Short mmCIF file of C-alpha atoms and ligand atoms in Angstrom, two decimals:
data_model
loop_
_atom_site.label_atom_id
_atom_site.label_comp_id
_atom_site.label_asym_id
_atom_site.label_seq_id
_atom_site.Cartn_x
_atom_site.Cartn_y
_atom_site.Cartn_z
CA MET G 1 -0.24 0.22 -0.01
CA LYS G 2 1.43 3.34 -1.09
CA VAL G 3 1.29 6.11 1.35
CA PHE G 4 1.65 9.70 -0.22
CA GLU G 5 2.31 12.96 1.72
CA HIS G 6 0.49 16.24 2.02
CA VAL G 7 -2.26 14.98 -0.52
CA SER G 8 -4.84 17.41 -1.71
CA LEU G 9 -7.96 16.50 -0.76
CA LYS G 10 -10.05 18.68 -3.09
CA SER G 11 -10.72 16.12 -5.48
CA TYR G 12 -11.54 13.59 -2.49
CA ASN G 13 -14.48 15.62 -1.12
CA THR G 14 -17.92 16.78 -2.88
CA PHE G 15 -18.24 20.08 -1.59
CA GLY G 16 -14.71 20.53 -3.62
CA LEU G 17 -12.88 22.20 -0.68
CA GLU G 18 -9.53 22.36 -0.47
CA ALA G 19 -7.47 20.71 2.49
CA LYS G 20 -4.32 18.58 2.71
CA ALA G 21 -3.93 15.27 4.16
CA ARG G 22 -0.63 14.86 6.47
CA TYR G 23 -0.77 11.28 4.77
CA PHE G 24 -2.74 9.66 2.68
CA ALA G 25 -3.29 5.97 0.72
CA GLU G 26 -5.63 3.82 -1.09
CA ILE G 27 -7.32 0.90 1.07
CA THR G 28 -7.59 -1.70 -1.85
CA SER G 29 -8.01 -4.86 0.61
CA LEU G 30 -8.38 -5.58 4.18
CA GLU G 31 -5.03 -7.32 3.99
CA ALA G 32 -2.92 -4.82 2.65
CA TYR G 33 -4.10 -2.18 5.82
CA LEU G 34 -3.48 -4.96 8.31
CA ARG G 35 0.08 -5.08 6.92
CA LEU G 36 0.36 -1.25 7.40
CA CYS G 37 -0.75 -1.32 10.76
CA GLU G 38 1.42 -4.08 11.58
CA SER G 39 4.44 -2.30 10.40
CA GLY G 40 3.73 -0.10 12.99
CA LYS G 41 4.87 2.71 10.81
CA TYR G 42 1.59 5.09 10.81
CA ALA G 43 0.41 4.62 14.35
CA HIS G 44 1.78 7.82 15.53
CA VAL G 45 -1.45 9.85 13.92
CA PRO G 46 -5.03 8.85 13.83
CA HIS G 47 -6.43 7.01 10.61
CA LEU G 48 -9.00 8.50 9.29
CA PHE G 49 -11.24 6.67 6.53
CA LEU G 50 -12.78 8.32 3.40
CA GLY G 51 -15.70 6.96 1.19
CA GLY G 52 -17.13 9.15 -1.18
CA GLY G 53 -16.32 12.13 0.88
CA SER G 54 -19.76 13.09 0.19
CA ASN G 55 -20.81 13.99 3.55
CA ILE G 56 -17.80 15.92 5.14
CA LEU G 57 -17.42 19.54 5.51
CA LEU G 58 -13.36 19.96 5.71
CA THR G 59 -12.34 22.77 7.88
CA LYS G 60 -8.61 22.35 8.12
CA ASP G 61 -5.85 20.52 7.31
CA ILE G 62 -5.94 16.84 8.42
CA ASP G 63 -3.18 15.80 10.42
CA ALA G 64 -4.05 12.20 10.32
CA LEU G 65 -3.08 8.64 7.71
CA VAL G 66 -6.38 9.14 5.53
CA LEU G 67 -7.38 6.45 4.03
CA LYS G 68 -9.29 6.52 0.82
CA MET G 69 -12.11 3.12 0.58
CA ASP G 70 -11.16 0.98 -2.69
CA MET G 71 -12.29 -2.32 -1.74
CA LYS G 72 -14.04 -3.50 -4.91
CA GLY G 73 -16.76 -6.42 -5.60
CA ILE G 74 -20.21 -7.24 -5.91
CA GLU G 75 -21.56 -10.94 -5.74
CA VAL G 76 -24.14 -12.70 -4.58
CA THR G 77 -23.98 -14.81 -1.48
CA GLN G 78 -27.33 -16.76 -0.63
CA GLU G 79 -30.72 -16.94 -2.88
CA THR G 80 -34.07 -18.22 -2.13
CA ASP G 81 -37.27 -18.24 -4.29
CA SER G 82 -38.24 -14.82 -3.21
CA HIS G 83 -34.74 -13.12 -1.61
CA ILE G 84 -31.53 -12.20 -3.31
CA TRP G 85 -28.34 -11.45 -0.65
CA VAL G 86 -25.84 -9.32 -2.33
CA ARG G 87 -22.73 -8.18 -0.91
CA ALA G 88 -20.95 -5.09 -2.29
CA GLY G 89 -17.25 -4.14 -0.92
CA ALA G 90 -17.09 -0.69 0.85
CA GLY G 91 -15.45 1.17 -2.15
CA VAL G 92 -17.94 0.38 -4.64
CA ASN G 93 -19.94 3.63 -5.77
CA TRP G 94 -23.17 3.64 -4.38
CA HIS G 95 -25.14 4.42 -7.33
CA ASP G 96 -22.93 2.02 -9.30
CA PHE G 97 -24.56 -0.77 -6.79
CA VAL G 98 -27.91 0.86 -6.98
CA LEU G 99 -27.68 0.34 -11.27
CA TYR G 100 -26.31 -3.09 -10.56
CA THR G 101 -29.44 -4.26 -8.90
CA VAL G 102 -31.60 -2.58 -11.06
CA GLN G 103 -30.41 -4.03 -13.74
CA HIS G 104 -31.05 -7.62 -12.20
CA GLN G 105 -34.21 -7.01 -11.15
CA TRP G 106 -33.77 -7.33 -7.56
CA SER G 107 -35.66 -4.45 -5.87
CA GLY G 108 -35.51 -3.06 -2.10
CA ILE G 109 -32.62 -0.19 -3.04
CA GLU G 110 -33.76 1.73 -6.32
CA ASN G 111 -35.28 4.58 -4.40
CA LEU G 112 -31.98 5.41 -3.18
CA ALA G 113 -30.52 5.75 -7.02
CA LEU G 114 -28.01 8.86 -7.45
CA ILE G 115 -26.84 9.16 -3.72
CA PRO G 116 -23.33 10.23 -3.73
CA GLY G 117 -20.94 8.04 -1.49
CA THR G 118 -19.87 4.72 -1.58
CA VAL G 119 -21.44 1.56 0.20
CA GLY G 120 -19.39 1.48 2.69
CA ALA G 121 -20.45 4.54 4.11
CA ALA G 122 -24.00 3.89 3.77
CA PRO G 123 -25.19 2.15 6.74
CA MET G 124 -23.00 5.05 8.95
CA GLN G 125 -25.63 7.46 8.33
CA ASN G 126 -28.58 4.96 7.61
CA ILE G 127 -28.86 6.26 3.89
CA GLY G 128 -32.66 7.42 2.76
CA ALA G 129 -34.73 9.25 0.18
CA TYR G 130 -37.93 9.10 -1.19
CA GLY G 131 -39.55 6.92 1.83
CA VAL G 132 -36.43 4.16 1.54
CA GLU G 133 -33.95 3.82 4.34
CA ILE G 134 -30.78 1.46 3.89
CA LYS G 135 -32.05 -0.23 7.04
CA ASP G 136 -35.18 -1.67 5.06
CA THR G 137 -33.03 -4.15 3.18
CA PHE G 138 -29.55 -4.11 5.04
CA ASP G 139 -28.81 -7.84 6.16
CA HIS G 140 -25.30 -7.16 7.57
CA LEU G 141 -21.89 -5.79 7.19
CA GLU G 142 -18.53 -6.84 8.33
CA ALA G 143 -16.57 -4.52 10.03
CA LEU G 144 -12.63 -4.66 11.01
CA ASN G 145 -12.72 -3.61 14.65
CA LEU G 146 -9.76 -0.98 14.82
CA GLU G 147 -8.27 -2.17 18.52
CA THR G 148 -8.56 -5.81 18.37
CA ARG G 149 -8.15 -6.09 14.37
CA ILE G 150 -10.69 -8.97 14.30
CA LEU G 151 -13.54 -8.79 11.70
CA GLU G 152 -16.92 -8.63 12.81
CA ARG G 153 -20.30 -8.94 11.64
CA PHE G 154 -23.16 -6.48 12.93
CA ASP G 155 -26.59 -7.52 11.98
CA ARG G 156 -29.67 -4.97 11.23
CA GLU G 157 -30.27 -4.63 15.14
CA ALA G 158 -26.30 -4.58 15.80
CA CYS G 159 -26.20 -1.42 13.75
CA GLU G 160 -28.98 0.65 15.75
CA PHE G 161 -30.32 2.36 12.53
CA GLY G 162 -32.81 5.54 13.31
CA TYR G 163 -33.12 8.47 11.14
CA ARG G 164 -29.75 9.43 9.84
CA GLU G 165 -28.35 7.43 12.66
CA SER G 166 -26.04 4.68 13.42
CA TYR G 167 -24.43 2.61 16.21
CA PHE G 168 -21.38 4.01 14.02
CA LYS G 169 -22.14 7.60 14.46
CA HIS G 170 -22.32 6.76 18.40
CA ALA G 171 -20.95 4.21 20.83
CA GLY G 172 -19.10 2.98 17.55
CA LYS G 173 -17.72 5.84 16.39
CA GLY G 174 -13.91 5.73 15.07
CA ARG G 175 -13.66 2.38 16.23
CA TYR G 176 -14.54 0.22 12.94
CA LEU G 177 -13.54 -0.01 9.10
CA ILE G 178 -16.54 -0.80 7.47
CA SER G 179 -15.45 -3.35 4.77
CA SER G 180 -18.23 -5.02 2.97
CA VAL G 181 -22.34 -4.45 3.23
CA CYS G 182 -24.96 -7.37 2.47
CA PHE G 183 -28.27 -6.32 1.51
CA LYS G 184 -31.55 -8.77 1.15
CA LEU G 185 -33.44 -7.65 -1.79
CA ALA G 186 -36.84 -9.14 -3.15
CA LYS G 187 -36.52 -10.76 -6.73
CA LYS G 188 -40.75 -9.75 -7.35
CA ALA G 189 -40.60 -6.08 -7.06
CA GLU G 190 -41.69 -4.34 -4.20
CA LEU G 191 -42.01 -0.90 -4.91
CA HIS G 192 -42.29 2.34 -3.21
CA THR G 193 -44.00 5.10 -5.00
CA SER G 194 -46.00 6.79 -2.26
CA TYR G 195 -43.88 9.72 -2.34
CA GLY G 196 -45.38 12.52 -3.98
CA ALA G 197 -42.72 13.39 -6.38
CA ILE G 198 -42.11 10.16 -7.81
CA GLN G 199 -46.24 9.59 -8.18
CA ASP G 200 -46.29 12.92 -10.30
CA VAL G 201 -42.88 11.73 -12.63
CA LEU G 202 -44.46 8.09 -13.59
CA GLN G 203 -47.79 9.84 -14.09
CA ALA G 204 -46.25 12.81 -16.40
CA ARG G 205 -44.34 9.57 -18.21
CA GLY G 206 -47.74 8.27 -18.23
CA ILE G 207 -46.46 5.15 -16.35
CA ALA G 208 -49.38 3.22 -14.76
CA GLN G 209 -47.93 0.00 -13.86
CA PRO G 210 -43.80 1.17 -13.15
CA GLY G 211 -41.47 -1.60 -12.37
CA ILE G 212 -37.70 -1.25 -10.86
CA GLN G 213 -36.23 0.69 -13.46
CA ASP G 214 -39.14 3.34 -13.92
CA VAL G 215 -39.06 3.86 -10.27
CA ALA G 216 -35.14 4.44 -10.47
CA ASN G 217 -35.40 6.94 -13.27
CA ALA G 218 -37.65 8.69 -11.35
CA VAL G 219 -35.52 9.00 -8.97
CA ILE G 220 -33.17 10.26 -10.71
CA GLU G 221 -35.31 12.73 -12.63
CA ILE G 222 -36.44 14.14 -9.71
CA ARG G 223 -32.69 14.27 -7.96
CA GLN G 224 -31.30 15.85 -10.99
CA SER G 225 -34.03 18.58 -11.17
CA LYS G 226 -33.35 19.86 -7.69
CA LEU G 227 -30.37 18.68 -6.16
CA PRO G 228 -26.57 20.37 -7.74
CA ASP G 229 -24.25 17.75 -9.22
CA PRO G 230 -21.54 17.94 -7.19
CA LYS G 231 -19.38 17.63 -10.24
CA GLU G 232 -20.46 20.61 -10.99
CA ILE G 233 -21.43 22.56 -7.89
CA GLY G 234 -19.96 21.33 -4.58
CA ASN G 235 -22.06 19.91 -2.01
CA SER G 236 -22.74 17.58 0.64
CA GLY G 237 -26.57 16.73 -0.18
CA SER G 238 -28.86 17.69 2.85
CA PHE G 239 -26.60 19.57 4.93
CA PHE G 240 -28.89 19.50 8.11
CA LYS G 241 -31.32 16.88 9.57
CA ASN G 242 -35.02 17.60 8.82
CA PRO G 243 -35.85 18.47 12.69
CA THR G 244 -38.22 15.92 15.02
CA VAL G 245 -40.24 17.75 17.65
CA SER G 246 -42.66 17.14 20.73
CA ALA G 247 -46.30 16.65 19.78
CA GLN G 248 -46.71 19.33 21.35
CA GLU G 249 -43.92 21.84 19.87
CA ALA G 250 -45.60 20.60 16.87
CA GLN G 251 -49.11 22.14 17.65
CA ARG G 252 -46.96 25.43 18.40
CA LEU G 253 -45.35 25.10 14.83
CA HIS G 254 -48.75 24.82 13.31
CA THR G 255 -50.74 27.04 15.29
CA GLU G 256 -47.79 29.95 14.10
CA ASN G 257 -47.42 29.11 10.70
CA PRO G 258 -50.64 27.52 9.15
CA THR G 259 -49.05 25.95 6.00
CA ILE G 260 -45.91 24.38 7.23
CA PRO G 261 -45.66 21.02 5.83
CA SER G 262 -45.45 17.92 8.62
CA TYR G 263 -44.43 14.22 8.61
CA PRO G 264 -45.64 11.73 11.26
CA VAL G 265 -42.72 10.00 12.94
CA VAL G 266 -43.57 6.04 12.37
CA GLY G 267 -43.75 4.55 16.25
CA SER G 268 -43.93 7.94 17.76
CA THR G 269 -46.05 10.83 18.75
CA ASP G 270 -43.27 13.26 17.56
CA VAL G 271 -43.38 15.01 13.99
CA LYS G 272 -40.83 15.64 12.05
CA PHE G 273 -40.54 18.82 9.73
CA PRO G 274 -38.67 20.13 6.53
CA ALA G 275 -35.61 21.81 7.79
CA GLY G 276 -35.71 23.34 3.87
CA TRP G 277 -39.44 25.03 4.47
CA PHE G 278 -37.98 26.64 7.89
CA ILE G 279 -34.30 27.95 5.75
CA GLU G 280 -36.71 28.88 2.87
CA GLN G 281 -38.90 30.95 4.79
CA ALA G 282 -35.98 32.35 6.94
CA GLY G 283 -35.11 33.89 3.63
CA TRP G 284 -32.00 31.89 2.74
CA LYS G 285 -32.88 30.06 -0.47
CA GLY G 286 -30.70 31.18 -3.34
CA PHE G 287 -28.41 33.54 -0.85
CA ARG G 288 -24.75 33.26 -1.99
CA ASP G 289 -21.94 35.38 0.08
CA GLY G 290 -18.28 34.91 -1.86
CA ASP G 291 -18.69 31.39 -3.22
CA ALA G 292 -20.55 30.14 -0.19
CA GLY G 293 -24.41 29.61 -0.60
CA VAL G 294 -27.49 27.68 -0.23
CA HIS G 295 -29.06 26.15 -3.29
CA ALA G 296 -31.54 27.96 -5.19
CA LYS G 297 -33.72 24.52 -5.87
CA GLN G 298 -33.00 23.23 -2.39
CA ALA G 299 -32.69 25.33 0.65
CA LEU G 300 -31.44 22.35 2.59
CA VAL G 301 -28.31 21.76 0.47
CA LEU G 302 -25.12 24.54 1.21
CA VAL G 303 -22.67 24.86 -1.91
CA ASN G 304 -19.66 25.89 -2.83
CA TYR G 305 -19.32 27.85 -6.19
CA GLY G 306 -15.54 27.44 -6.01
CA HIS G 307 -13.28 28.64 -4.34
CA ALA G 308 -15.43 29.35 -0.58
CA THR G 309 -13.24 27.52 2.08
CA GLY G 310 -15.03 24.92 4.73
CA ASN G 311 -15.03 27.77 7.37
CA GLN G 312 -17.03 30.01 5.01
CA VAL G 313 -19.78 27.14 4.77
CA LEU G 314 -19.51 26.60 8.31
CA ALA G 315 -20.12 30.26 9.35
CA LEU G 316 -22.91 30.33 6.56
CA SER G 317 -24.69 27.42 8.16
CA GLU G 318 -24.33 28.78 11.48
CA LYS G 319 -26.00 32.27 10.68
CA ILE G 320 -28.97 30.12 8.91
CA LYS G 321 -29.51 28.07 12.54
CA GLN G 322 -29.34 31.10 14.40
CA SER G 323 -31.95 32.58 11.98
CA VAL G 324 -33.82 29.75 12.00
CA ARG G 325 -34.01 29.24 15.99
CA THR G 326 -34.68 32.77 16.25
CA LYS G 327 -37.62 33.01 13.64
CA PHE G 328 -39.44 29.51 14.56
CA GLY G 329 -37.62 28.36 18.00
CA VAL G 330 -36.16 25.82 16.21
CA SER G 331 -33.14 24.10 16.44
CA LEU G 332 -31.78 22.40 13.49
CA GLU G 333 -28.86 19.77 13.65
CA THR G 334 -26.09 19.45 10.87
CA GLU G 335 -26.32 16.18 8.83
CA VAL G 336 -22.69 16.39 7.36
CA ASN G 337 -19.52 16.15 9.40
CA ILE G 338 -17.48 18.46 9.99
CA LEU G 339 -13.60 17.81 10.07
N1 EPU S 1 -39.32 22.30 1.39
C1 EPU S 1 -39.22 23.60 1.04
N2 EPU S 1 -38.09 24.31 0.79
C2 EPU S 1 -37.03 23.89 0.19
C3 EPU S 1 -36.91 22.43 0.35
C4 EPU S 1 -37.44 21.55 0.63
O1 EPU S 1 -40.19 24.42 1.41
O2 EPU S 1 -36.13 24.76 -0.46
C5 EPU S 1 -40.19 21.39 1.89
C6 EPU S 1 -41.36 21.39 1.41
O3 EPU S 1 -42.72 21.52 1.51
C7 EPU S 1 -41.02 19.68 0.25
C8 EPU S 1 -40.24 19.35 1.91
O4 EPU S 1 -39.36 20.11 2.48
O5 EPU S 1 -42.31 19.23 -0.15
C9 EPU S 1 -39.33 18.31 1.93
O6 EPU S 1 -38.41 18.29 0.67
P1 EPU S 1 -37.53 17.37 -0.41
O7 EPU S 1 -38.55 16.43 -0.72
O8 EPU S 1 -36.96 17.90 -1.32
O9 EPU S 1 -36.99 16.62 0.54
P2 EPU S 1 -36.20 17.03 2.31
O10 EPU S 1 -37.20 16.36 3.07
O11 EPU S 1 -35.44 18.45 2.28
C10 EPU S 1 -34.89 14.69 2.18
C11 EPU S 1 -33.55 13.90 2.76
C12 EPU S 1 -33.19 13.97 1.23
C13 EPU S 1 -34.24 13.57 0.38
C14 EPU S 1 -35.43 13.80 0.28
C15 EPU S 1 -35.80 13.38 -0.43
C16 EPU S 1 -33.19 14.56 4.86
C17 EPU S 1 -31.97 15.66 5.92
N3 EPU S 1 -32.83 14.89 3.47
O12 EPU S 1 -34.80 15.92 2.27
O13 EPU S 1 -31.80 13.16 1.43
O14 EPU S 1 -33.28 13.06 -1.06
O15 EPU S 1 -35.70 13.88 1.51
O16 EPU S 1 -36.17 11.92 0.40
O17 EPU S 1 -33.65 13.99 4.94
C18 EPU S 1 -29.29 14.02 1.88
O18 EPU S 1 -29.56 13.39 2.93
O19 EPU S 1 -28.26 14.47 1.67
C19 EPU S 1 -30.32 13.88 0.74
C20 EPU S 1 -30.17 14.52 -0.24
#
């Protein structure tokens, strides 16, 4: 495994922010990484694992060994009449994986098309979109315990998935390297088309009986119409989480803002509100200060128009939080990891 020094991370984060890694290497196999650990050569710095760099905000140079996950491979591990178990290496591009399953007519993750990032990073925050989260089809993952250097298997329960949450963001934070993820997909389409925008696109295309590919295509169309392509405008998708509040707090918000949209939270009396609505209503949609801005079509997405620094984006996010708190009494929580 070749280790480089003082490497620019600009092309390794979808925000396109400049920051340097003290050391940098690509992990193509677990064995190669274990050999590197055993050499003890880079034991004096922290090891930071990077997937697609699509959920980070770099605010400074990284005094660590940054390891880009590049473990590839997709394989079927088990099959029944109704289901198929498909395992992918942590470094597989998430959207490529979705397309692979769609092409094979395996159903379950088609609503998650075009989400940037890698398979290995997906369980960290239980990626989700258009009514589906990966926890719905997740079977298990394998992760290297960085202390014992033993490969451990985590089933769904062990991952403690929640809305944009998992064990790996809490008690397991910094302790594991996810090396592969296995999904249990359905051979017969089990489609989730109730999300309004999906219905609209299918209807506009005159598709009354959609298949897996149709749903994936609809999702791709919706995302392309609303979300900036990181290759063109730097961004990390939703910068904040959608806030969940108590029923009482929700009542206050509805009374004070009669047009506010909201969603029930399954298994709870709490109510979820779209952060994008608060940000838009607070006047930030399309805002730009230098090269840091708020996307004009989706206020939940902060963007780098070219040469913004991570700290400028961070400062903008703090102003947005403050303004939403003052106007609506709601605290926004950052979804992106600030480094
Ligand atoms: N809205 C506005 N103004 C905006 C944006 C949104 O008023 O500028 C309101 C509208 O009422 C809209 C509602 O918010 O109907 C929901 O908007 P949208 O469908 O775009 O979804 P979201 O709640 O803003 C979440 C995820 C996205 C995911 C979409 C679709 C989070 C933090 N974000 O966004 O995920 O693609 O739903 O399911 O939960 C990501 O995590 O990076 C991401 C893009």
